[in-house]
Coordinates of N, CA and C in Angstrom, one line a residue:
X25 N 100.0 133.8 93.0 CA 99.7 133.5 94.4 C 101.0 133.5 95.2
X26 N 100.9 133.7 96.5 CA 102.0 133.8 97.4 C 102.6 132.4 97.6
X27 N 103.8 132.3 97.9 CA 104.4 131.0 98.3 C 105.0 131.1 99.7
X28 N 105.1 129.9 100.3 CA 105.7 129.8 101.7 C 106.8 128.8 101.6
X29 N 107.9 129.1 102.3 CA 109.1 128.2 102.4 C 108.9 127.3 103.6
X30 N 108.9 126.0 103.5 CA 108.7 125.1 104.6 C 109.9 124.2 104.6
X31 N 110.5 124.0 105.9 CA 111.7 123.2 106.1 C 111.4 122.2 107.2
X32 N 111.7 121.0 106.9 CA 111.5 119.9 108.0 C 112.7 120.0 108.9
X33 N 112.5 120.2 110.2 CA 113.6 120.3 111.1 C 113.7 119.2 112.2
X34 N 112.7 118.3 112.2 CA 112.7 117.2 113.1 C 112.4 115.9 112.3
X35 N 112.8 114.8 112.9 CA 112.7 113.5 112.2 C 111.2 113.1 112.3
X36 N 110.8 112.3 111.3 CA 109.4 111.7 111.2 C 109.4 110.4 111.9
X37 N 110.5 109.9 112.4 CA 110.5 108.6 113.0 C 109.7 108.6 114.3
X38 N 108.8 107.6 114.4 CA 107.9 107.5 115.6 C 106.8 108.4 115.6
X39 N 106.4 109.1 114.6 CA 105.3 110.1 114.6 C 104.0 109.4 114.2
X40 N 102.9 110.1 114.5 CA 101.6 109.6 114.2 C 101.5 109.5 112.6
X41 N 100.9 108.4 112.2 CA 100.8 108.2 110.7 C 100.2 109.3 109.9
X42 N 99.2 110.0 110.5 CA 98.6 111.1 109.8 C 99.5 112.3 109.7
X43 N 100.4 112.5 110.7 CA 101.4 113.5 110.6 C 102.4 113.2 109.6
X44 N 102.8 112.0 109.5 CA 103.8 111.6 108.5 C 103.2 111.9 107.1
X45 N 102.0 111.6 106.9 CA 101.3 111.8 105.6 C 101.2 113.3 105.3
X46 N 101.0 114.1 106.3 CA 101.0 115.6 106.1 C 102.3 116.1 105.6
X47 N 103.4 115.6 106.2 CA 104.7 116.0 105.8 C 105.0 115.5 104.4
X48 N 104.6 114.3 104.1 CA 104.9 113.8 102.8 C 104.0 114.6 101.7
X49 N 102.8 115.0 102.1 CA 102.0 115.8 101.2 C 102.5 117.2 101.0
X50 N 103.3 117.7 101.9 CA 103.9 119.0 101.7 C 105.1 118.9 100.7
X51 N 105.6 117.6 100.5 CA 106.7 117.4 99.6 C 108.1 117.3 100.3
X52 N 108.0 117.2 101.6 CA 109.3 117.1 102.4 C 109.7 115.7 102.5
X53 N 111.0 115.4 102.3 CA 111.5 114.1 102.3 C 112.5 113.7 103.4
X54 N 113.3 114.7 103.8 CA 114.3 114.4 104.8 C 114.5 115.7 105.7
X55 N 115.3 115.5 106.8 CA 115.6 116.7 107.7 C 116.3 117.7 106.9
X56 N 116.0 119.0 107.1 CA 116.6 120.1 106.4 C 116.3 120.2 105.0
X57 N 115.3 119.5 104.5 CA 114.8 119.6 103.1 C 113.8 120.8 103.1
X58 N 114.0 121.7 102.2 CA 113.1 122.9 102.1 C 112.4 122.8 100.8
X59 N 111.1 123.2 100.8 CA 110.2 123.3 99.6 C 109.5 124.6 99.7
X60 N 109.1 125.1 98.5 CA 108.2 126.2 98.4 C 106.8 125.7 98.0
X61 N 105.8 126.0 98.7 CA 104.5 125.6 98.4 C 103.6 126.8 98.3
X62 N 102.5 126.6 97.6 CA 101.5 127.7 97.4 C 100.8 128.0 98.7
X63 N 100.5 129.3 99.0 CA 99.8 129.6 100.3 C 98.3 129.5 100.0
X64 N 97.7 128.4 100.6 CA 96.3 128.1 100.5 C 95.8 127.6 101.9
X65 N 94.5 127.7 102.1 CA 94.0 127.1 103.4 C 94.3 125.7 103.6
X66 N 94.3 124.9 102.5 CA 94.6 123.5 102.7 C 96.1 123.3 103.2
X67 N 97.0 124.0 102.6 CA 98.4 123.9 102.9 C 98.6 124.4 104.4
X68 N 98.0 125.5 104.7 CA 98.1 126.1 106.0 C 97.6 125.1 107.1
X69 N 96.5 124.3 106.8 CA 96.0 123.3 107.7 C 97.0 122.2 107.9
X70 N 97.7 121.8 106.8 CA 98.7 120.7 106.9 C 99.9 121.2 107.8
X71 N 100.3 122.5 107.6 CA 101.4 123.1 108.3 C 101.0 123.2 109.8
X72 N 99.8 123.6 110.1 CA 99.3 123.7 111.5 C 99.3 122.4 112.2
X73 N 99.0 121.3 111.5 CA 98.9 120.0 112.1 C 100.3 119.5 112.5
X74 N 101.4 119.8 111.8 CA 102.7 119.3 112.1 C 103.7 120.5 112.3
X75 N 103.2 121.5 112.9 CA 104.0 122.8 113.1 C 105.2 122.5 114.0
X76 N 105.1 121.5 114.9 CA 106.2 121.2 115.8 C 107.4 120.6 115.1
X77 N 107.3 120.2 113.8 CA 108.4 119.6 113.1 C 108.9 120.5 111.9
X78 N 108.3 121.7 111.8 CA 108.6 122.5 110.7 C 109.1 123.9 111.0
X79 N 109.8 124.5 110.1 CA 110.2 125.9 110.1 C 109.5 126.6 108.9
X80 N 108.7 127.6 109.1 CA 108.0 128.2 108.0 C 108.4 129.7 107.9
X81 N 108.7 130.0 106.6 CA 109.1 131.4 106.2 C 108.2 131.9 105.1
X82 N 107.9 133.2 105.1 CA 107.1 133.8 104.1 C 107.9 134.1 102.9

């Protein structure tokens, strides 16, 4: 399967609890932390929900 690189670029402080859980579910822990996740509809949905805090690369 394809993978996507996701980087957290904004702080989670003061965010909606569901958005914080999406970031945690993606495996991101701190600002400028990058993870590679599988490209699936579920992951894409999580990324779309918190797109304003992330940088996404193919």
